[in-house]
mmCIF file of N, CA, C and O in Angstrom:
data_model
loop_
_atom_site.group_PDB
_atom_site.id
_atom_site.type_symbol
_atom_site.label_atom_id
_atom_site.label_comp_id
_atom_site.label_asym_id
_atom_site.label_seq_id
_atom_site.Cartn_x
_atom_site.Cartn_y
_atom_site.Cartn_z
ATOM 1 N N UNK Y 1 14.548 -27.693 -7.164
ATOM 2 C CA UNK Y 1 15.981 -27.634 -7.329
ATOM 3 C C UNK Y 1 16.615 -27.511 -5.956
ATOM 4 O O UNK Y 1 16.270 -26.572 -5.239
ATOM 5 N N UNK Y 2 17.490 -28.361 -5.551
ATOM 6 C CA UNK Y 2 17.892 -28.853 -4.599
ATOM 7 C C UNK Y 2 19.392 -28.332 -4.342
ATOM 8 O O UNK Y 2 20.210 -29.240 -4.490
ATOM 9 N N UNK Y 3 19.921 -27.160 -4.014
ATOM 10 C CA UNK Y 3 21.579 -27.311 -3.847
ATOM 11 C C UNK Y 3 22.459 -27.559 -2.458
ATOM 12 O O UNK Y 3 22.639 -26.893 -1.438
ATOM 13 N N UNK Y 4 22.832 -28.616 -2.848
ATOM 14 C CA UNK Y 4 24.306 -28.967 -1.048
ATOM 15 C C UNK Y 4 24.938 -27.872 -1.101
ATOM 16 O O UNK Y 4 25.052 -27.258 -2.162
ATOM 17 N N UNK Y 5 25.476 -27.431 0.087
ATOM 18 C CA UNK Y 5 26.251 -26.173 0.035
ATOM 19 C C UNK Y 5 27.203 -26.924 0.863
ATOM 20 O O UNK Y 5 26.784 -27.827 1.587
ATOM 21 N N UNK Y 6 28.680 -26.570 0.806
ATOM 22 C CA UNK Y 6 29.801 -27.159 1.814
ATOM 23 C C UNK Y 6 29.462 -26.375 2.938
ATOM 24 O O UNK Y 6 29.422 -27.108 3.926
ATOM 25 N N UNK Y 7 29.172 -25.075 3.244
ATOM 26 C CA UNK Y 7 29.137 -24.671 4.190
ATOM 27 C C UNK Y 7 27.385 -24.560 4.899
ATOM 28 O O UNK Y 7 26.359 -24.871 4.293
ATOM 29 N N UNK Y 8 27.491 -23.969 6.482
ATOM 30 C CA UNK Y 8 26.302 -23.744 6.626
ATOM 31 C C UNK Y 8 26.328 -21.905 7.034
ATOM 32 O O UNK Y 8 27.131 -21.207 7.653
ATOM 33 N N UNK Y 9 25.127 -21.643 6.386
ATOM 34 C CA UNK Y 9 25.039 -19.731 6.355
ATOM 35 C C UNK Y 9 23.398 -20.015 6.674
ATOM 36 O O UNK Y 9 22.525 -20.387 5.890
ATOM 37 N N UNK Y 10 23.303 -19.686 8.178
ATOM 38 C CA UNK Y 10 22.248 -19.588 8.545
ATOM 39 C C UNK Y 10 21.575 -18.213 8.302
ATOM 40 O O UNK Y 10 20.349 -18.137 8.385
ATOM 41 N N UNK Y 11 22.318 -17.132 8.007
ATOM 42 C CA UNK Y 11 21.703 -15.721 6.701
ATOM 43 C C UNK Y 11 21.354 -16.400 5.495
ATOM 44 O O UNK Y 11 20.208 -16.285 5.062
ATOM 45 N N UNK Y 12 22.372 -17.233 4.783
ATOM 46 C CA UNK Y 12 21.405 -17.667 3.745
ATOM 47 C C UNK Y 12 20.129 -18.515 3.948
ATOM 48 O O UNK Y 12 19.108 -18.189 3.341
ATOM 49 N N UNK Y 13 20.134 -19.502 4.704
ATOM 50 C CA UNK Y 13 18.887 -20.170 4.853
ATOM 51 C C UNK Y 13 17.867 -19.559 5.439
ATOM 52 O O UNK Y 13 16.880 -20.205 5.086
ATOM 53 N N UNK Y 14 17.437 -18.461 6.310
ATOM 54 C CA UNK Y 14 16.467 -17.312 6.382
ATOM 55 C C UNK Y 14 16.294 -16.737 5.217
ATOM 56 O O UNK Y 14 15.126 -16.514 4.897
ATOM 57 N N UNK Y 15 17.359 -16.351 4.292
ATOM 58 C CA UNK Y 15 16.392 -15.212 3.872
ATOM 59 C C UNK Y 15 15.590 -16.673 2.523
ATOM 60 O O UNK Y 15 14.494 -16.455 2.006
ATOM 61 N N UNK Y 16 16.332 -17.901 2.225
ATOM 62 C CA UNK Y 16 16.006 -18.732 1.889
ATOM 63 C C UNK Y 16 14.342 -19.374 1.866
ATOM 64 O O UNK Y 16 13.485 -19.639 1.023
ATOM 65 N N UNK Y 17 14.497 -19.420 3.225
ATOM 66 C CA UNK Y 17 13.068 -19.745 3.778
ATOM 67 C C UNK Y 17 12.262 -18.659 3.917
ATOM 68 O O UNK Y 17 11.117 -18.986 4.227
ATOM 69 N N UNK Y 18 12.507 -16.979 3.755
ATOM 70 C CA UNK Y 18 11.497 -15.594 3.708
ATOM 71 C C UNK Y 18 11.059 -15.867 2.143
ATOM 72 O O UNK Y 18 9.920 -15.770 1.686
ATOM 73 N N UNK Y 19 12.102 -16.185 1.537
ATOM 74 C CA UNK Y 19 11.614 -16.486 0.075
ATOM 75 C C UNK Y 19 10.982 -17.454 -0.281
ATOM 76 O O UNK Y 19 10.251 -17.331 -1.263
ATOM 77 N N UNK Y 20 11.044 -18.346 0.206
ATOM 78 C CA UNK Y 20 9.304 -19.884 -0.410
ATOM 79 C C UNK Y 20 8.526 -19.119 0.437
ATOM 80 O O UNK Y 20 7.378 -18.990 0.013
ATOM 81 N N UNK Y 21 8.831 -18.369 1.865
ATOM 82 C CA UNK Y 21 7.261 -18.353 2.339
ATOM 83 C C UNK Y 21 6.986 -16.987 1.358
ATOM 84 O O UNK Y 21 5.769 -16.841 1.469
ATOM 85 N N UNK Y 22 7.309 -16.286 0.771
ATOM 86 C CA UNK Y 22 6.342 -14.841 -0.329
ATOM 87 C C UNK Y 22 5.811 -15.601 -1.049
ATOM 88 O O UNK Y 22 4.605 -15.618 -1.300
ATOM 89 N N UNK Y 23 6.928 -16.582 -1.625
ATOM 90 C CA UNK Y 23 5.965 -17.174 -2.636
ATOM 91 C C UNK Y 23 5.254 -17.868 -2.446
ATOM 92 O O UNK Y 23 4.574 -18.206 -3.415
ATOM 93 N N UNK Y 24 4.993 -18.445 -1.249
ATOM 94 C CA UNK Y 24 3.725 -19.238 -1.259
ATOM 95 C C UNK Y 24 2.870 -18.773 -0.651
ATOM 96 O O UNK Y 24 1.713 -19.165 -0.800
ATOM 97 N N UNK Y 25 3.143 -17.976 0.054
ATOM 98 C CA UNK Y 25 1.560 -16.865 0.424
ATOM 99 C C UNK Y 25 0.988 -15.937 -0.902
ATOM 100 O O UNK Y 25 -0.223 -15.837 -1.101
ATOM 101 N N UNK Y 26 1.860 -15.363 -1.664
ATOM 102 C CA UNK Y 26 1.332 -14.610 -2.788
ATOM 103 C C UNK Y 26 0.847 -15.818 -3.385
ATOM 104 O O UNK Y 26 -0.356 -15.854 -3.646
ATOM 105 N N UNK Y 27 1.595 -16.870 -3.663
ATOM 106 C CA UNK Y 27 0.179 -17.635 -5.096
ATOM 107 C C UNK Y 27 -0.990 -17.937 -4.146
ATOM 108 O O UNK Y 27 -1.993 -17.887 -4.858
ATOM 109 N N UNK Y 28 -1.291 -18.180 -3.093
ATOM 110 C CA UNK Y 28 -2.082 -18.710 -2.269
ATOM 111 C C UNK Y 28 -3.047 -17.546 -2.656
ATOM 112 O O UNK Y 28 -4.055 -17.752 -3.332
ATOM 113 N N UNK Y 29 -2.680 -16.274 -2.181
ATOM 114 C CA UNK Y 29 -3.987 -15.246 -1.897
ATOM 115 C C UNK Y 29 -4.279 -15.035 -3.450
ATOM 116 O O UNK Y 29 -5.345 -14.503 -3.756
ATOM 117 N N UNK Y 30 -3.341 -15.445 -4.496
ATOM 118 C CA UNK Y 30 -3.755 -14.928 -5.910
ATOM 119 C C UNK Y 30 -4.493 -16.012 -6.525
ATOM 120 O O UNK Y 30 -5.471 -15.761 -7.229
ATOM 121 N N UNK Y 31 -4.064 -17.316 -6.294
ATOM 122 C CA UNK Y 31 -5.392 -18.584 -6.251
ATOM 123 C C UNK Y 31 -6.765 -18.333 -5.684
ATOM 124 O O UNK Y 31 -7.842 -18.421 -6.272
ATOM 125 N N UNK Y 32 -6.525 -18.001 -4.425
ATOM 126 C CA UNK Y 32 -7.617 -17.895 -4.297
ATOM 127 C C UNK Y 32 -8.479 -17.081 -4.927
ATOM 128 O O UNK Y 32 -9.455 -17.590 -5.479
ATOM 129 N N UNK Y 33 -8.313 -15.889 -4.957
ATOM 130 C CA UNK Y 33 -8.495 -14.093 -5.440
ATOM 131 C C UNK Y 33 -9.194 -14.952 -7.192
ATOM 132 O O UNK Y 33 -10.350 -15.218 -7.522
ATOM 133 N N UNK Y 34 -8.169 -15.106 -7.765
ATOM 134 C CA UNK Y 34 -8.477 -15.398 -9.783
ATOM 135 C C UNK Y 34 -8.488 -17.003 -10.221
ATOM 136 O O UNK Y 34 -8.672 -17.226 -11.417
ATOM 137 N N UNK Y 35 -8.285 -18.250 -9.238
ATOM 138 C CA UNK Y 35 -7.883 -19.596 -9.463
ATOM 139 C C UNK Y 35 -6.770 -19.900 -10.101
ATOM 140 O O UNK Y 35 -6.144 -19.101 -10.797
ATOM 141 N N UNK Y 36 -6.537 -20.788 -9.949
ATOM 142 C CA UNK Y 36 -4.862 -21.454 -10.548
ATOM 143 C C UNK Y 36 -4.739 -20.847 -11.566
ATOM 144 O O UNK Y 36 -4.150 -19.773 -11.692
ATOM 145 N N UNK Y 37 -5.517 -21.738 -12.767
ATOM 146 C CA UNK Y 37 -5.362 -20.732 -14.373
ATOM 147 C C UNK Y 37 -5.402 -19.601 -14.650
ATOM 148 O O UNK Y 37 -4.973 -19.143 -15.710
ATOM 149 N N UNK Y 38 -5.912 -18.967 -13.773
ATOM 150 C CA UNK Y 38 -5.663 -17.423 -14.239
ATOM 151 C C UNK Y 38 -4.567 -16.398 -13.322
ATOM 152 O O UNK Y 38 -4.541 -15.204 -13.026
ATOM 153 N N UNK Y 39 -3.836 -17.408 -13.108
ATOM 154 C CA UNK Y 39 -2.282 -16.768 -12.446
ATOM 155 C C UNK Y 39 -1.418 -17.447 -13.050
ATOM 156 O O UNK Y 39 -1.549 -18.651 -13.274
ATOM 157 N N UNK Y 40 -0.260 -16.637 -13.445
ATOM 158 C CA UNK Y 40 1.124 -16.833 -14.168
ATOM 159 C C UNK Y 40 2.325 -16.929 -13.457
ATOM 160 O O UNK Y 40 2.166 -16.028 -12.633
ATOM 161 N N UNK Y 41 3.211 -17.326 -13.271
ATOM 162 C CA UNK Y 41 4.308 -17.431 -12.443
ATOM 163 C C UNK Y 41 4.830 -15.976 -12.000
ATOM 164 O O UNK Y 41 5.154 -15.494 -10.914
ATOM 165 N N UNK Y 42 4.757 -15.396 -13.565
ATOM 166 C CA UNK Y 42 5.500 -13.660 -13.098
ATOM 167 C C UNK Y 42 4.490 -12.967 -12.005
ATOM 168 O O UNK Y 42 4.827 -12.392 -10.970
ATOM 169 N N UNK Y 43 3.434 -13.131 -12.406
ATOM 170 C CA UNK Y 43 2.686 -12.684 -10.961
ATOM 171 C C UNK Y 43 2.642 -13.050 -9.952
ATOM 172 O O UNK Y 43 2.468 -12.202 -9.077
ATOM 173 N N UNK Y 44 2.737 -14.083 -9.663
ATOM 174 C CA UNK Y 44 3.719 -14.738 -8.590
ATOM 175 C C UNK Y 44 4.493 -14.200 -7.909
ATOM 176 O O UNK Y 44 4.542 -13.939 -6.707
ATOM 177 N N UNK Y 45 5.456 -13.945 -9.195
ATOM 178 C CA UNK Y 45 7.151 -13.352 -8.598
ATOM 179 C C UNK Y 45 6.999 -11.909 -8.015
ATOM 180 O O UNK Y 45 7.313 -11.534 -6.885
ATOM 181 N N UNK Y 46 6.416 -11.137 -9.095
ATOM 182 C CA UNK Y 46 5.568 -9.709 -8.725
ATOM 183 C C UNK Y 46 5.071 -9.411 -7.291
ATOM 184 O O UNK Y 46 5.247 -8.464 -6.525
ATOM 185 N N UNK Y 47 4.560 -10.276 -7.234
ATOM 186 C CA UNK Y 47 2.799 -10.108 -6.351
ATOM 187 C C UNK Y 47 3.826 -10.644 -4.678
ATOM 188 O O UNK Y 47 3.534 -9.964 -3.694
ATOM 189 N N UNK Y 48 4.941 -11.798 -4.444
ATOM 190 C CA UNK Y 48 6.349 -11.958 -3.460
ATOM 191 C C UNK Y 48 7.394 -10.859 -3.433
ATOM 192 O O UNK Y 48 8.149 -10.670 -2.480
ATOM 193 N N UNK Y 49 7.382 -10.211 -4.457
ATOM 194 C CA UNK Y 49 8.355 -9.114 -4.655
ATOM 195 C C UNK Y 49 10.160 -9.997 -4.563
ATOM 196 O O UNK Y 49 11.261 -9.776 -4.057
ATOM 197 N N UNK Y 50 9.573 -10.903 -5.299
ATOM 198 C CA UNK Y 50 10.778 -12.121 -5.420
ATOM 199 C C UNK Y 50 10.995 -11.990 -7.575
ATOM 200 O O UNK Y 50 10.162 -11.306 -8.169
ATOM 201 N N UNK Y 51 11.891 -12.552 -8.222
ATOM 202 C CA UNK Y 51 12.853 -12.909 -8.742
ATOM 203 C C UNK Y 51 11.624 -14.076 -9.617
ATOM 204 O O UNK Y 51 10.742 -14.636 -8.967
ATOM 205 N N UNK Y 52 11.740 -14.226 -10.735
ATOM 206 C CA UNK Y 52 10.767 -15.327 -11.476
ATOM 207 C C UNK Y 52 11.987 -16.643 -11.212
ATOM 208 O O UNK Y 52 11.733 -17.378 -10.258
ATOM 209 N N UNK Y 53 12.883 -16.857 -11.770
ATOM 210 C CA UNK Y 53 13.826 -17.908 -11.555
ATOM 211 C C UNK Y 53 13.603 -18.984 -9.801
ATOM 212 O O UNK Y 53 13.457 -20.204 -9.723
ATOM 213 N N UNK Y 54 13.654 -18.018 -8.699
ATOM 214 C CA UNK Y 54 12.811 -18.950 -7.446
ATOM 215 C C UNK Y 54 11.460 -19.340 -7.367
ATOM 216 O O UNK Y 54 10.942 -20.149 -6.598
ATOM 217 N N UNK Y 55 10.954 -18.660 -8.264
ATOM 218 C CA UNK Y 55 9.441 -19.236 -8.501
ATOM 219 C C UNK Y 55 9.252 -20.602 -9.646
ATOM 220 O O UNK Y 55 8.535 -21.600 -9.729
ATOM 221 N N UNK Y 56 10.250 -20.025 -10.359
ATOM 222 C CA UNK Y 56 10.251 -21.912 -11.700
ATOM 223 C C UNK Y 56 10.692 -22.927 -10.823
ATOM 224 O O UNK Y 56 10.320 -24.096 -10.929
ATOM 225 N N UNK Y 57 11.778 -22.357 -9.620
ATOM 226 C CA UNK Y 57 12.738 -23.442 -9.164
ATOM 227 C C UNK Y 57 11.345 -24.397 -7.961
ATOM 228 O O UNK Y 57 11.276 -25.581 -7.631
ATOM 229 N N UNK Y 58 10.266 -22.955 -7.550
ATOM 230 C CA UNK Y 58 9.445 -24.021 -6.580
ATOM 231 C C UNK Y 58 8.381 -25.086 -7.459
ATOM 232 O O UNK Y 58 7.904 -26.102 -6.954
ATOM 233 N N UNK Y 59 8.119 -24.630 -8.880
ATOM 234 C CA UNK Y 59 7.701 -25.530 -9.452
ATOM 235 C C UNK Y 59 8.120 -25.961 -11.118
ATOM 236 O O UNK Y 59 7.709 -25.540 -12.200
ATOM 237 N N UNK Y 60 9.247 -27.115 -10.696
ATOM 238 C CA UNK Y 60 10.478 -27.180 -11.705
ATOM 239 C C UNK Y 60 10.037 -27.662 -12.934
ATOM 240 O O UNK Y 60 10.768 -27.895 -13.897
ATOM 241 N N UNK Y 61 8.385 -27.863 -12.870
ATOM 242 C CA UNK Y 61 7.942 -28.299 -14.284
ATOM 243 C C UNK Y 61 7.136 -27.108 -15.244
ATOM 244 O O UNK Y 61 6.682 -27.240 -16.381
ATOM 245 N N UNK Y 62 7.137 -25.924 -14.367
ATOM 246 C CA UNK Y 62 5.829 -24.780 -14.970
ATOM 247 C C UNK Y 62 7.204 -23.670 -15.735
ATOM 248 O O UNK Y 62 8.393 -23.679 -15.415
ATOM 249 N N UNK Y 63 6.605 -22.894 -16.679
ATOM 250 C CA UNK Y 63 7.345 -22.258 -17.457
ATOM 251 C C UNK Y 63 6.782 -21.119 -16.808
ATOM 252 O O UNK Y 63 5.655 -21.065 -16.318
ATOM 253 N N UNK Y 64 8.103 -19.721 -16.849
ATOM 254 C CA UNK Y 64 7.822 -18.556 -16.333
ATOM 255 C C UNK Y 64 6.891 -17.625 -17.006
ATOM 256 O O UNK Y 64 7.670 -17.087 -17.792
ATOM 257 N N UNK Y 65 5.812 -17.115 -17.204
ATOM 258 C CA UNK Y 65 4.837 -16.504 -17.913
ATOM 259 C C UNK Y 65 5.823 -14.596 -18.150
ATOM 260 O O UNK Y 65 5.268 -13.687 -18.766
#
């Protein structure tokens, strides 16, 4: 999920970009740790200390567990 913003908020785009990188280091170490299938998005969100909704949005086809 993709949003244009009229303006530019370089606070929003940090903390933007702190947020894909939790989440993609937490599924990373939790892939590795249990493999794909046996991780759920909420653990995901949990495990980033992020929000389940930015975790559906990085993968816009998986349902939030």
């Amino acid at each position: 999920m993709t949003t244009t913003r009229k303006y530019n908020s370089p606070r929003r785009a940090n903390s933007a970009a702190a947020t894909r990188e939790a989440i993609l280091s937490s599924a990373h170490a939790l892939f590795l740790a249990r493999g794909y299938a046996g991780v759920t998005i909420g653990e995901i969100a949990e495990a980033g200390k992020v929000a389940v909704p930015p975790c559906t949005a990085a993968w816009a086809t998986s349902r939030a567990s």
